[in-house]
Amino acid sequence: RDAAPAPGADADASYDPEQAAQYIAWLGVDPDQDALLFGALRAVLSKVLPRGWTMHKDGRGRTYFWNGLTNESHWTHPDHEIFNAIIRLRRLSAEQPDPCDFLQQIAAKLEAFEPVEPDRWSGPYFAEGGDRYWYDAEKDMSMWYDPVAEATRQHVLKLDLVRSL
């Protein structure tokens, strides 16, 4: 999907626990075999979407996510890759002699990690229409959202999920 929501599309559909459960099952997490991971992901899915993202349903009732800042859409949640990484990490921890110690070491590494170089980005600046943007002189690129705030949000999400395991 790379188009704006269709007229009449259901925007910002409210949190649906059944839909969340189906999505988590689609990710490969069984609520009976890994209730802890299932619950952690369900809790995250019940929260607000990242800035700029809204949830919609197409004419066939399928959920998709639209980012009005970047004009992109996805069939998967904006944090889908983070969820997959946490699932892989959880499975890897189960193979360790001491899963709790392994996850604590991962959490410690995440705590020590700086998610983004804040000096690399400047802004916000304002486009002619008043929209805010940020600029990366090193890569000569701009973004319609605060990349430092987004990297920090993603980092906190990863850390919270690892700690919940």
CSV table of N, CA and C in Angstrom, one decimal:
chain,number,residue,atom,x,y,z
A,1,ARG,N,0.9,-1.2,0.0
A,1,ARG,CA,0.0,0.0,0.0
A,1,ARG,C,0.9,1.2,0.0
A,2,ASP,N,0.8,2.1,-1.0
A,2,ASP,CA,1.5,3.3,-1.0
A,2,ASP,C,0.6,4.5,-1.5
A,3,ALA,N,-0.6,4.5,-1.0
A,3,ALA,CA,-1.5,5.6,-1.3
A,3,ALA,C,-2.2,6.0,-0.1
A,4,ALA,N,-2.7,7.2,-0.1
A,4,ALA,CA,-3.5,7.8,1.0
A,4,ALA,C,-4.7,6.9,1.3
A,5,PRO,N,-5.2,7.0,2.5
A,5,PRO,CA,-6.4,6.2,2.8
A,5,PRO,C,-7.5,6.5,1.9
A,6,ALA,N,-8.2,5.5,1.5
A,6,ALA,CA,-9.4,5.7,0.6
A,6,ALA,C,-10.5,6.5,1.3
A,7,PRO,N,-11.2,7.3,0.5
A,7,PRO,CA,-12.3,8.0,1.1
A,7,PRO,C,-13.3,7.0,1.8
A,8,GLY,N,-13.6,7.3,3.0
A,8,GLY,CA,-14.5,6.4,3.7
A,8,GLY,C,-13.8,5.3,4.5
A,9,ALA,N,-12.4,5.3,4.4
A,9,ALA,CA,-11.7,4.3,5.1
A,9,ALA,C,-11.9,4.6,6.6
A,10,ASP,N,-11.9,3.5,7.4
A,10,ASP,CA,-12.1,3.7,8.8
A,10,ASP,C,-10.8,4.1,9.4
A,11,ALA,N,-10.7,5.4,9.8
A,11,ALA,CA,-9.4,5.9,10.4
A,11,ALA,C,-9.4,5.8,11.9
A,12,ASP,N,-8.2,5.5,12.4
A,12,ASP,CA,-7.9,5.5,13.8
A,12,ASP,C,-8.9,4.5,14.5
A,13,ALA,N,-9.0,3.3,13.9
A,13,ALA,CA,-9.9,2.3,14.6
A,13,ALA,C,-9.4,2.1,16.0
A,14,SER,N,-10.3,2.0,16.9
A,14,SER,CA,-10.0,1.8,18.3
A,14,SER,C,-9.3,0.5,18.5
A,15,TYR,N,-8.6,0.4,19.6
A,15,TYR,CA,-7.9,-0.9,20.0
A,15,TYR,C,-8.8,-2.0,20.1
A,16,ASP,N,-8.5,-3.1,19.4
A,16,ASP,CA,-9.4,-4.3,19.4
A,16,ASP,C,-8.5,-5.4,20.0
A,17,PRO,N,-8.8,-5.9,21.2
A,17,PRO,CA,-8.0,-7.0,21.8
A,17,PRO,C,-7.9,-8.2,20.9
A,18,GLU,N,-9.0,-8.5,20.2
A,18,GLU,CA,-9.1,-9.7,19.4
A,18,GLU,C,-8.1,-9.5,18.2
A,19,GLN,N,-8.2,-8.3,17.6
A,19,GLN,CA,-7.3,-8.0,16.5
A,19,GLN,C,-5.8,-8.1,16.9
A,20,ALA,N,-5.5,-7.6,18.1
A,20,ALA,CA,-4.2,-7.6,18.6
A,20,ALA,C,-3.7,-9.0,18.8
A,21,ALA,N,-4.6,-9.9,19.4
A,21,ALA,CA,-4.3,-11.3,19.6
A,21,ALA,C,-4.0,-12.0,18.2
A,22,GLN,N,-4.8,-11.7,17.2
A,22,GLN,CA,-4.6,-12.3,15.9
A,22,GLN,C,-3.2,-11.8,15.3
A,23,TYR,N,-2.9,-10.5,15.5
A,23,TYR,CA,-1.6,-10.0,15.0
A,23,TYR,C,-0.5,-10.7,15.7
A,24,ILE,N,-0.6,-10.8,17.0
A,24,ILE,CA,0.5,-11.5,17.7
A,24,ILE,C,0.7,-12.9,17.3
A,25,ALA,N,-0.4,-13.6,17.1
A,25,ALA,CA,-0.4,-15.0,16.7
A,25,ALA,C,0.2,-15.1,15.3
A,26,TRP,N,-0.1,-14.1,14.4
A,26,TRP,CA,0.5,-14.0,13.1
A,26,TRP,C,2.0,-13.9,13.2
A,27,LEU,N,2.4,-13.1,14.2
A,27,LEU,CA,3.9,-13.0,14.4
A,27,LEU,C,4.5,-14.3,14.9
A,28,GLY,N,3.7,-15.3,15.2
A,28,GLY,CA,4.3,-16.6,15.6
A,28,GLY,C,4.4,-16.8,17.1
A,29,VAL,N,3.6,-16.0,17.9
A,29,VAL,CA,3.7,-16.1,19.4
A,29,VAL,C,2.4,-16.8,19.8
A,30,ASP,N,2.6,-17.9,20.5
A,30,ASP,CA,1.4,-18.7,21.0
A,30,ASP,C,1.1,-18.2,22.4
A,31,PRO,N,-0.1,-17.8,22.7
A,31,PRO,CA,-0.5,-17.3,24.0
A,31,PRO,C,-0.3,-18.4,25.1
A,32,ASP,N,-0.5,-19.6,24.8
A,32,ASP,CA,-0.3,-20.7,25.8
A,32,ASP,C,1.1,-21.0,26.0
A,33,GLN,N,1.9,-21.1,25.0
A,33,GLN,CA,3.3,-21.5,25.1
A,33,GLN,C,4.2,-20.4,25.6
A,34,ASP,N,3.9,-19.1,25.3
A,34,ASP,CA,4.7,-18.0,25.8
A,34,ASP,C,3.8,-16.8,26.2
A,35,ALA,N,3.1,-17.0,27.3
A,35,ALA,CA,2.1,-16.1,27.8
A,35,ALA,C,2.8,-14.7,28.1
A,36,LEU,N,4.1,-14.8,28.6
A,36,LEU,CA,4.8,-13.6,29.0
A,36,LEU,C,5.0,-12.7,27.8
A,37,LEU,N,5.6,-13.3,26.7
A,37,LEU,CA,5.8,-12.5,25.5
A,37,LEU,C,4.5,-12.0,24.9
A,38,PHE,N,3.5,-12.9,24.9
A,38,PHE,CA,2.2,-12.5,24.3
A,38,PHE,C,1.6,-11.3,25.0
A,39,GLY,N,1.7,-11.4,26.4
A,39,GLY,CA,1.2,-10.3,27.2
A,39,GLY,C,1.9,-9.0,27.0
A,40,ALA,N,3.3,-9.1,26.8
A,40,ALA,CA,4.1,-7.9,26.6
A,40,ALA,C,3.7,-7.2,25.3
A,41,LEU,N,3.6,-8.0,24.3
A,41,LEU,CA,3.2,-7.5,22.9
A,41,LEU,C,1.8,-6.9,22.9
A,42,ARG,N,0.9,-7.6,23.6
A,42,ARG,CA,-0.5,-7.1,23.7
A,42,ARG,C,-0.5,-5.8,24.4
A,43,ALA,N,0.3,-5.6,25.4
A,43,ALA,CA,0.3,-4.3,26.1
A,43,ALA,C,0.8,-3.2,25.2
A,44,VAL,N,1.8,-3.5,24.4
A,44,VAL,CA,2.4,-2.5,23.5
A,44,VAL,C,1.4,-2.1,22.5
A,45,LEU,N,0.7,-3.1,21.9
A,45,LEU,CA,-0.3,-2.8,20.9
A,45,LEU,C,-1.5,-2.0,21.4
A,46,SER,N,-1.7,-2.0,22.7
A,46,SER,CA,-2.8,-1.3,23.2
A,46,SER,C,-2.5,0.2,23.4
A,47,LYS,N,-1.2,0.6,23.1
A,47,LYS,CA,-0.8,2.0,23.3
A,47,LYS,C,-1.0,2.7,22.0
A,48,VAL,N,-0.8,4.0,22.1
A,48,VAL,CA,-0.9,4.9,20.9
A,48,VAL,C,0.2,4.6,19.9
A,49,LEU,N,-0.2,4.7,18.6
A,49,LEU,CA,0.8,4.5,17.5
A,49,LEU,C,1.8,5.6,17.5
A,50,PRO,N,3.0,5.3,16.9
A,50,PRO,CA,4.0,6.4,16.8
A,50,PRO,C,3.5,7.6,16.1
A,51,ARG,N,4.1,8.8,16.3
A,51,ARG,CA,3.7,10.0,15.8
A,51,ARG,C,3.5,9.9,14.2
A,52,GLY,N,2.4,10.4,13.7
A,52,GLY,CA,2.2,10.5,12.3
A,52,GLY,C,1.4,9.3,11.8
A,53,TRP,N,1.4,8.2,12.5
A,53,TRP,CA,0.7,7.0,12.1
A,53,TRP,C,-0.7,6.9,12.6
A,54,THR,N,-1.6,6.4,11.7
A,54,THR,CA,-3.0,6.1,12.0
A,54,THR,C,-3.3,4.7,11.5
A,55,MET,N,-4.3,4.1,12.1
A,55,MET,CA,-4.7,2.8,11.7
A,55,MET,C,-6.0,2.9,10.9
A,56,HIS,N,-6.1,2.1,9.9
A,56,HIS,CA,-7.3,2.2,9.0
A,56,HIS,C,-7.7,0.8,8.6
A,57,LYS,N,-8.9,0.7,8.1
A,57,LYS,CA,-9.4,-0.6,7.5
A,57,LYS,C,-9.8,-0.3,6.1
A,58,ASP,N,-9.4,-1.2,5.2
A,58,ASP,CA,-9.7,-1.0,3.8
A,58,ASP,C,-11.2,-1.5,3.6
A,59,GLY,N,-11.6,-1.5,2.3
A,59,GLY,CA,-13.0,-1.9,2.0
A,59,GLY,C,-13.3,-3.3,2.3
A,60,ARG,N,-12.2,-4.1,2.4
A,60,ARG,CA,-12.4,-5.6,2.7
A,60,ARG,C,-12.3,-5.9,4.2
A,61,GLY,N,-12.1,-4.8,5.0
A,61,GLY,CA,-12.0,-5.0,6.5
A,61,GLY,C,-10.6,-5.3,7.0
A,62,ARG,N,-9.6,-5.2,6.1
A,62,ARG,CA,-8.2,-5.5,6.5
A,62,ARG,C,-7.6,-4.2,7.1
A,63,THR,N,-6.8,-4.4,8.2
A,63,THR,CA,-6.2,-3.3,8.8
A,63,THR,C,-4.9,-3.0,8.1
A,64,TYR,N,-4.6,-1.7,8.0
A,64,TYR,CA,-3.3,-1.2,7.5
A,64,TYR,C,-3.0,0.1,8.3
A,65,PHE,N,-1.8,0.5,8.2
A,65,PHE,CA,-1.3,1.7,8.9
A,65,PHE,C,-0.8,2.7,7.9
A,66,TRP,N,-1.2,4.0,8.1
A,66,TRP,CA,-0.9,5.1,7.2
A,66,TRP,C,-0.1,6.1,8.0
A,67,ASN,N,1.0,6.6,7.4
A,67,ASN,CA,1.8,7.7,8.0
A,67,ASN,C,1.5,8.9,7.2
A,68,GLY,N,0.8,9.9,7.7
A,68,GLY,CA,0.4,11.1,7.0
A,68,GLY,C,1.6,12.0,6.9
A,69,LEU,N,2.7,11.8,7.7
A,69,LEU,CA,3.9,12.7,7.5
A,69,LEU,C,4.7,12.3,6.3
A,70,THR,N,4.8,11.0,6.0
A,70,THR,CA,5.7,10.5,5.0
A,70,THR,C,4.9,9.9,3.8
A,71,ASN,N,3.6,9.9,3.9
A,71,ASN,CA,2.7,9.4,2.8
A,71,ASN,C,3.0,8.0,2.5
A,72,GLU,N,3.2,7.1,3.5
A,72,GLU,CA,3.5,5.7,3.2
A,72,GLU,C,2.5,4.9,4.1
A,73,SER,N,2.2,3.7,3.6
A,73,SER,CA,1.3,2.8,4.3
A,73,SER,C,1.9,1.4,4.3
A,74,HIS,N,1.5,0.7,5.4
A,74,HIS,CA,2.0,-0.7,5.6
A,74,HIS,C,0.9,-1.6,6.1
A,75,TRP,N,1.0,-2.8,5.7
A,75,TRP,CA,0.0,-3.8,6.2
A,75,TRP,C,0.4,-4.2,7.7
A,76,THR,N,1.7,-3.9,8.1
A,76,THR,CA,2.1,-4.3,9.4
A,76,THR,C,2.3,-3.1,10.3
A,77,HIS,N,2.3,-3.3,11.6
A,77,HIS,CA,2.4,-2.2,12.6
A,77,HIS,C,3.7,-1.5,12.3
A,78,PRO,N,3.8,-0.2,12.6
A,78,PRO,CA,5.0,0.6,12.4
A,78,PRO,C,6.2,0.0,13.2
A,79,ASP,N,6.0,-0.7,14.3
A,79,ASP,CA,7.0,-1.2,15.1
A,79,ASP,C,7.2,-2.7,14.8
A,80,HIS,N,6.7,-3.2,13.7
A,80,HIS,CA,6.8,-4.6,13.3
A,80,HIS,C,8.2,-5.2,13.5
A,81,GLU,N,9.2,-4.5,13.0
A,81,GLU,CA,10.6,-5.0,13.0
A,81,GLU,C,11.1,-5.2,14.4
A,82,ILE,N,10.7,-4.2,15.3
A,82,ILE,CA,11.1,-4.3,16.7
A,82,ILE,C,10.4,-5.5,17.3
A,83,PHE,N,9.1,-5.7,17.0
A,83,PHE,CA,8.4,-6.9,17.6
A,83,PHE,C,9.1,-8.2,17.1
A,84,ASN,N,9.5,-8.3,15.9
A,84,ASN,CA,10.2,-9.5,15.4
A,84,ASN,C,11.5,-9.7,16.1
A,85,ALA,N,12.2,-8.6,16.3
A,85,ALA,CA,13.5,-8.7,17.0
A,85,ALA,C,13.4,-9.2,18.4
A,86,ILE,N,12.4,-8.7,19.1
A,86,ILE,CA,12.1,-9.1,20.5
A,86,ILE,C,11.7,-10.6,20.5
A,87,ILE,N,10.9,-11.0,19.5
A,87,ILE,CA,10.5,-12.5,19.5
A,87,ILE,C,11.7,-13.3,19.3
A,88,ARG,N,12.6,-12.9,18.3
A,88,ARG,CA,13.8,-13.7,18.1
A,88,ARG,C,14.7,-13.7,19.4
A,89,LEU,N,14.8,-12.6,20.1
A,89,LEU,CA,15.6,-12.5,21.3
A,89,LEU,C,15.0,-13.4,22.4
A,90,ARG,N,13.7,-13.4,22.5
A,90,ARG,CA,13.0,-14.3,23.5
A,90,ARG,C,13.3,-15.8,23.2
A,91,ARG,N,13.3,-16.1,21.9
A,91,ARG,CA,13.5,-17.5,21.6
A,91,ARG,C,15.0,-17.9,21.8
A,92,LEU,N,15.9,-17.0,21.5
A,92,LEU,CA,17.3,-17.2,21.7
A,92,LEU,C,17.6,-17.3,23.2
A,93,SER,N,16.9,-16.5,24.0
A,93,SER,CA,17.1,-16.6,25.5
A,93,SER,C,16.7,-18.0,26.0
A,94,ALA,N,15.7,-18.6,25.4
A,94,ALA,CA,15.2,-19.9,25.9
A,94,ALA,C,16.3,-21.0,25.6
A,95,GLU,N,17.2,-20.7,24.7
A,95,GLU,CA,18.3,-21.7,24.4
A,95,GLU,C,19.5,-21.5,25.3
A,96,GLN,N,19.5,-20.5,26.1
A,96,GLN,CA,20.6,-20.2,27.0
A,96,GLN,C,20.6,-21.0,28.3
A,97,PRO,N,21.7,-21.2,28.9
A,97,PRO,CA,21.7,-21.9,30.2
A,97,PRO,C,21.0,-21.1,31.3
A,98,ASP,N,21.1,-19.8,31.2
A,98,ASP,CA,20.4,-18.9,32.2
A,98,ASP,C,19.6,-17.8,31.4
A,99,PRO,N,18.4,-18.1,31.0
A,99,PRO,CA,17.7,-17.1,30.2
A,99,PRO,C,17.5,-15.7,30.8
A,100,CYS,N,17.3,-15.7,32.1
A,100,CYS,CA,17.1,-14.4,32.8
A,100,CYS,C,18.4,-13.6,32.8
A,101,ASP,N,19.6,-14.3,33.0
A,101,ASP,CA,20.8,-13.6,33.0
A,101,ASP,C,21.1,-13.1,31.6
A,102,PHE,N,20.8,-13.9,30.6
A,102,PHE,CA,21.0,-13.5,29.2
A,102,PHE,C,20.2,-12.2,28.9
A,103,LEU,N,18.9,-12.2,29.3
A,103,LEU,CA,18.1,-11.0,29.0
A,103,LEU,C,18.5,-9.8,29.8
A,104,GLN,N,19.0,-10.0,31.0
A,104,GLN,CA,19.6,-8.9,31.8
A,104,GLN,C,20.8,-8.3,31.2
A,105,GLN,N,21.6,-9.1,30.6
A,105,GLN,CA,22.8,-8.6,29.8
A,105,GLN,C,22.4,-7.8,28.6
A,106,ILE,N,21.4,-8.3,27.9
A,106,ILE,CA,20.8,-7.5,26.8
A,106,ILE,C,20.3,-6.2,27.2
A,107,ALA,N,19.5,-6.2,28.3
A,107,ALA,CA,19.0,-5.0,28.8
A,107,ALA,C,20.1,-4.0,29.2
A,108,ALA,N,21.1,-4.5,29.8
A,108,ALA,CA,22.3,-3.6,30.2
A,108,ALA,C,22.9,-3.0,29.0
A,109,LYS,N,23.1,-3.8,27.9
A,109,LYS,CA,23.7,-3.3,26.7
A,109,LYS,C,22.8,-2.2,26.1
A,110,LEU,N,21.5,-2.4,26.1
A,110,LEU,CA,20.5,-1.4,25.6
A,110,LEU,C,20.6,-0.2,26.4
A,111,GLU,N,20.7,-0.3,27.7
A,111,GLU,CA,20.8,0.9,28.6
A,111,GLU,C,22.0,1.7,28.3
A,112,ALA,N,23.1,1.1,27.9
A,112,ALA,CA,24.3,1.8,27.7
A,112,ALA,C,24.4,2.3,26.3
A,113,PHE,N,23.5,1.9,25.4
A,113,PHE,CA,23.5,2.3,24.0
A,113,PHE,C,22.9,3.7,23.8
A,114,GLU,N,23.6,4.5,23.0
A,114,GLU,CA,23.0,5.8,22.6
A,114,GLU,C,22.2,5.6,21.3
A,115,PRO,N,20.9,5.8,21.2
A,115,PRO,CA,20.1,5.4,20.1
A,115,PRO,C,20.4,6.2,18.8
A,116,VAL,N,20.9,7.4,19.0
A,116,VAL,CA,21.1,8.3,17.8
A,116,VAL,C,22.1,9.4,18.2
A,117,GLU,N,22.9,9.8,17.2
A,117,GLU,CA,23.8,11.0,17.4
A,117,GLU,C,22.9,12.3,17.3
A,118,PRO,N,22.6,12.9,18.4
A,118,PRO,CA,21.7,14.1,18.4
A,118,PRO,C,22.3,15.3,17.7
A,119,ASP,N,23.6,15.3,17.6
A,119,ASP,CA,24.3,16.5,17.0
A,119,ASP,C,24.2,16.4,15.5
A,120,ARG,N,23.9,15.2,14.9
A,120,ARG,CA,23.9,15.1,13.5
A,120,ARG,C,22.7,15.8,12.9
A,121,TRP,N,21.6,15.9,13.6
A,121,TRP,CA,20.4,16.5,13.1
A,121,TRP,C,20.2,17.9,13.5
A,122,SER,N,19.7,18.7,12.7
A,122,SER,CA,19.3,20.1,13.1
A,122,SER,C,17.9,20.3,12.7
A,123,GLY,N,17.3,21.2,13.5
A,123,GLY,CA,15.9,21.6,13.3
A,123,GLY,C,15.2,21.6,14.6
A,124,PRO,N,13.9,21.9,14.6
A,124,PRO,CA,13.1,21.8,13.4
A,124,PRO,C,13.2,23.1,12.6
A,125,TYR,N,13.0,22.9,11.3
A,125,TYR,CA,12.8,24.0,10.3
A,125,TYR,C,11.4,24.0,9.9
A,126,PHE,N,10.9,25.0,9.2
A,126,PHE,CA,9.6,25.1,8.8
A,126,PHE,C,9.5,25.2,7.3
A,127,ALA,N,8.7,24.3,6.6
A,127,ALA,CA,8.5,24.4,5.2
A,127,ALA,C,7.5,25.5,4.9
A,128,GLU,N,7.3,25.9,3.6
A,128,GLU,CA,6.4,27.0,3.3
A,128,GLU,C,5.0,26.8,3.8
A,129,GLY,N,4.5,25.6,3.9
A,129,GLY,CA,3.2,25.3,4.4
A,129,GLY,C,3.1,25.3,5.9
A,130,GLY,N,4.3,25.5,6.6
A,130,GLY,CA,4.3,25.5,8.0
A,130,GLY,C,4.6,24.1,8.7
A,131,ASP,N,4.8,23.1,7.8
A,131,ASP,CA,5.2,21.8,8.3
A,131,ASP,C,6.6,21.8,8.8
A,132,ARG,N,6.8,21.1,10.0
A,132,ARG,CA,8.2,21.0,10.5
A,132,ARG,C,9.0,19.9,9.9
A,133,TYR,N,10.3,20.2,9.7
A,133,TYR,CA,11.2,19.1,9.2
A,133,TYR,C,12.6,19.3,9.9
A,134,TRP,N,13.3,18.2,9.8
A,134,TRP,CA,14.7,18.1,10.4
A,134,TRP,C,15.6,17.8,9.3
A,135,TYR,N,16.9,18.2,9.5
A,135,TYR,CA,17.9,18.1,8.4
A,135,TYR,C,19.1,17.4,8.9
A,136,ASP,N,19.6,16.4,8.2
A,136,ASP,CA,20.9,15.7,8.5
A,136,ASP,C,21.9,16.1,7.4
A,137,ALA,N,22.8,17.0,7.8
A,137,ALA,CA,23.8,17.5,6.9
A,137,ALA,C,24.8,16.5,6.4
A,138,GLU,N,25.1,15.5,7.3
A,138,GLU,CA,26.0,14.4,7.0
A,138,GLU,C,25.5,13.6,5.8
A,139,LYS,N,24.2,13.3,5.8
A,139,LYS,CA,23.7,12.5,4.7
A,139,LYS,C,22.9,13.3,3.7
A,140,ASP,N,22.8,14.6,3.9
A,140,ASP,CA,22.1,15.6,3.0
A,140,ASP,C,20.7,15.1,2.8
A,141,MET,N,19.9,14.9,3.9
A,141,MET,CA,18.6,14.4,3.8
A,141,MET,C,17.7,15.1,4.9
A,142,SER,N,16.4,15.2,4.7
A,142,SER,CA,15.5,15.7,5.7
A,142,SER,C,14.4,14.7,6.0
A,143,MET,N,13.8,15.0,7.1
A,143,MET,CA,12.6,14.1,7.6
A,143,MET,C,11.5,15.0,8.1
A,144,TRP,N,10.3,14.6,8.0
A,144,TRP,CA,9.1,15.3,8.4
A,144,TRP,C,8.8,15.1,9.9
A,145,TYR,N,9.6,14.2,10.6
A,145,TYR,CA,9.4,14.0,12.0
A,145,TYR,C,10.8,14.1,12.7
A,146,ASP,N,10.8,14.3,14.0
A,146,ASP,CA,12.0,14.4,14.7
A,146,ASP,C,12.7,13.1,14.9
A,147,PRO,N,13.8,12.9,14.1
A,147,PRO,CA,14.5,11.6,14.1
A,147,PRO,C,15.1,11.2,15.5
A,148,VAL,N,15.5,12.2,16.3
A,148,VAL,CA,16.0,11.9,17.6
A,148,VAL,C,14.9,11.4,18.5
A,149,ALA,N,13.8,12.1,18.5
A,149,ALA,CA,12.6,11.7,19.3
A,149,ALA,C,12.2,10.3,18.9
A,150,GLU,N,12.1,10.0,17.6
A,150,GLU,CA,11.7,8.7,17.1
A,150,GLU,C,12.7,7.6,17.5
A,151,ALA,N,14.0,7.8,17.3
A,151,ALA,CA,15.0,6.8,17.7
A,151,ALA,C,14.9,6.6,19.2
A,152,THR,N,14.7,7.6,20.0
A,152,THR,CA,14.6,7.4,21.4
A,152,THR,C,13.3,6.6,21.8
A,153,ARG,N,12.2,6.9,21.1
A,153,ARG,CA,10.9,6.2,21.3
A,153,ARG,C,11.2,4.7,21.0
A,154,GLN,N,11.8,4.4,19.9
A,154,GLN,CA,12.0,3.0,19.5
A,154,GLN,C,13.0,2.3,20.5
A,155,HIS,N,14.0,3.0,21.0
A,155,HIS,CA,14.9,2.5,22.0
A,155,HIS,C,14.2,2.2,23.3
A,156,VAL,N,13.4,3.1,23.8
A,156,VAL,CA,12.7,2.8,25.0
A,156,VAL,C,11.7,1.7,24.8
A,157,LEU,N,11.1,1.5,23.7
A,157,LEU,CA,10.2,0.4,23.4
A,157,LEU,C,11.0,-0.9,23.5
A,158,LYS,N,12.1,-1.0,22.8
A,158,LYS,CA,12.9,-2.2,22.9
A,158,LYS,C,13.3,-2.5,24.3
A,159,LEU,N,13.8,-1.5,25.0
A,159,LEU,CA,14.2,-1.7,26.4
A,159,LEU,C,13.1,-2.2,27.3
A,160,ASP,N,11.9,-1.6,27.2
A,160,ASP,CA,10.7,-2.0,28.0
A,160,ASP,C,10.3,-3.4,27.7
A,161,LEU,N,10.4,-3.8,26.4
A,161,LEU,CA,10.0,-5.1,26.0
A,161,LEU,C,11.0,-6.2,26.6
A,162,VAL,N,12.3,-5.9,26.5
A,162,VAL,CA,13.3,-6.8,27.0
A,162,VAL,C,13.1,-6.9,28.5
A,163,ARG,N,12.9,-5.8,29.2
A,163,ARG,CA,12.7,-5.9,30.6
A,163,ARG,C,11.5,-6.7,31.0
A,164,SER,N,10.5,-6.6,30.2
A,164,SER,CA,9.2,-7.3,30.5
A,164,SER,C,9.3,-8.8,30.4
A,165,LEU,N,10.4,-9.3,29.7
A,165,LEU,CA,10.6,-10.7,29.5
A,165,LEU,C,11.3,-11.3,30.7
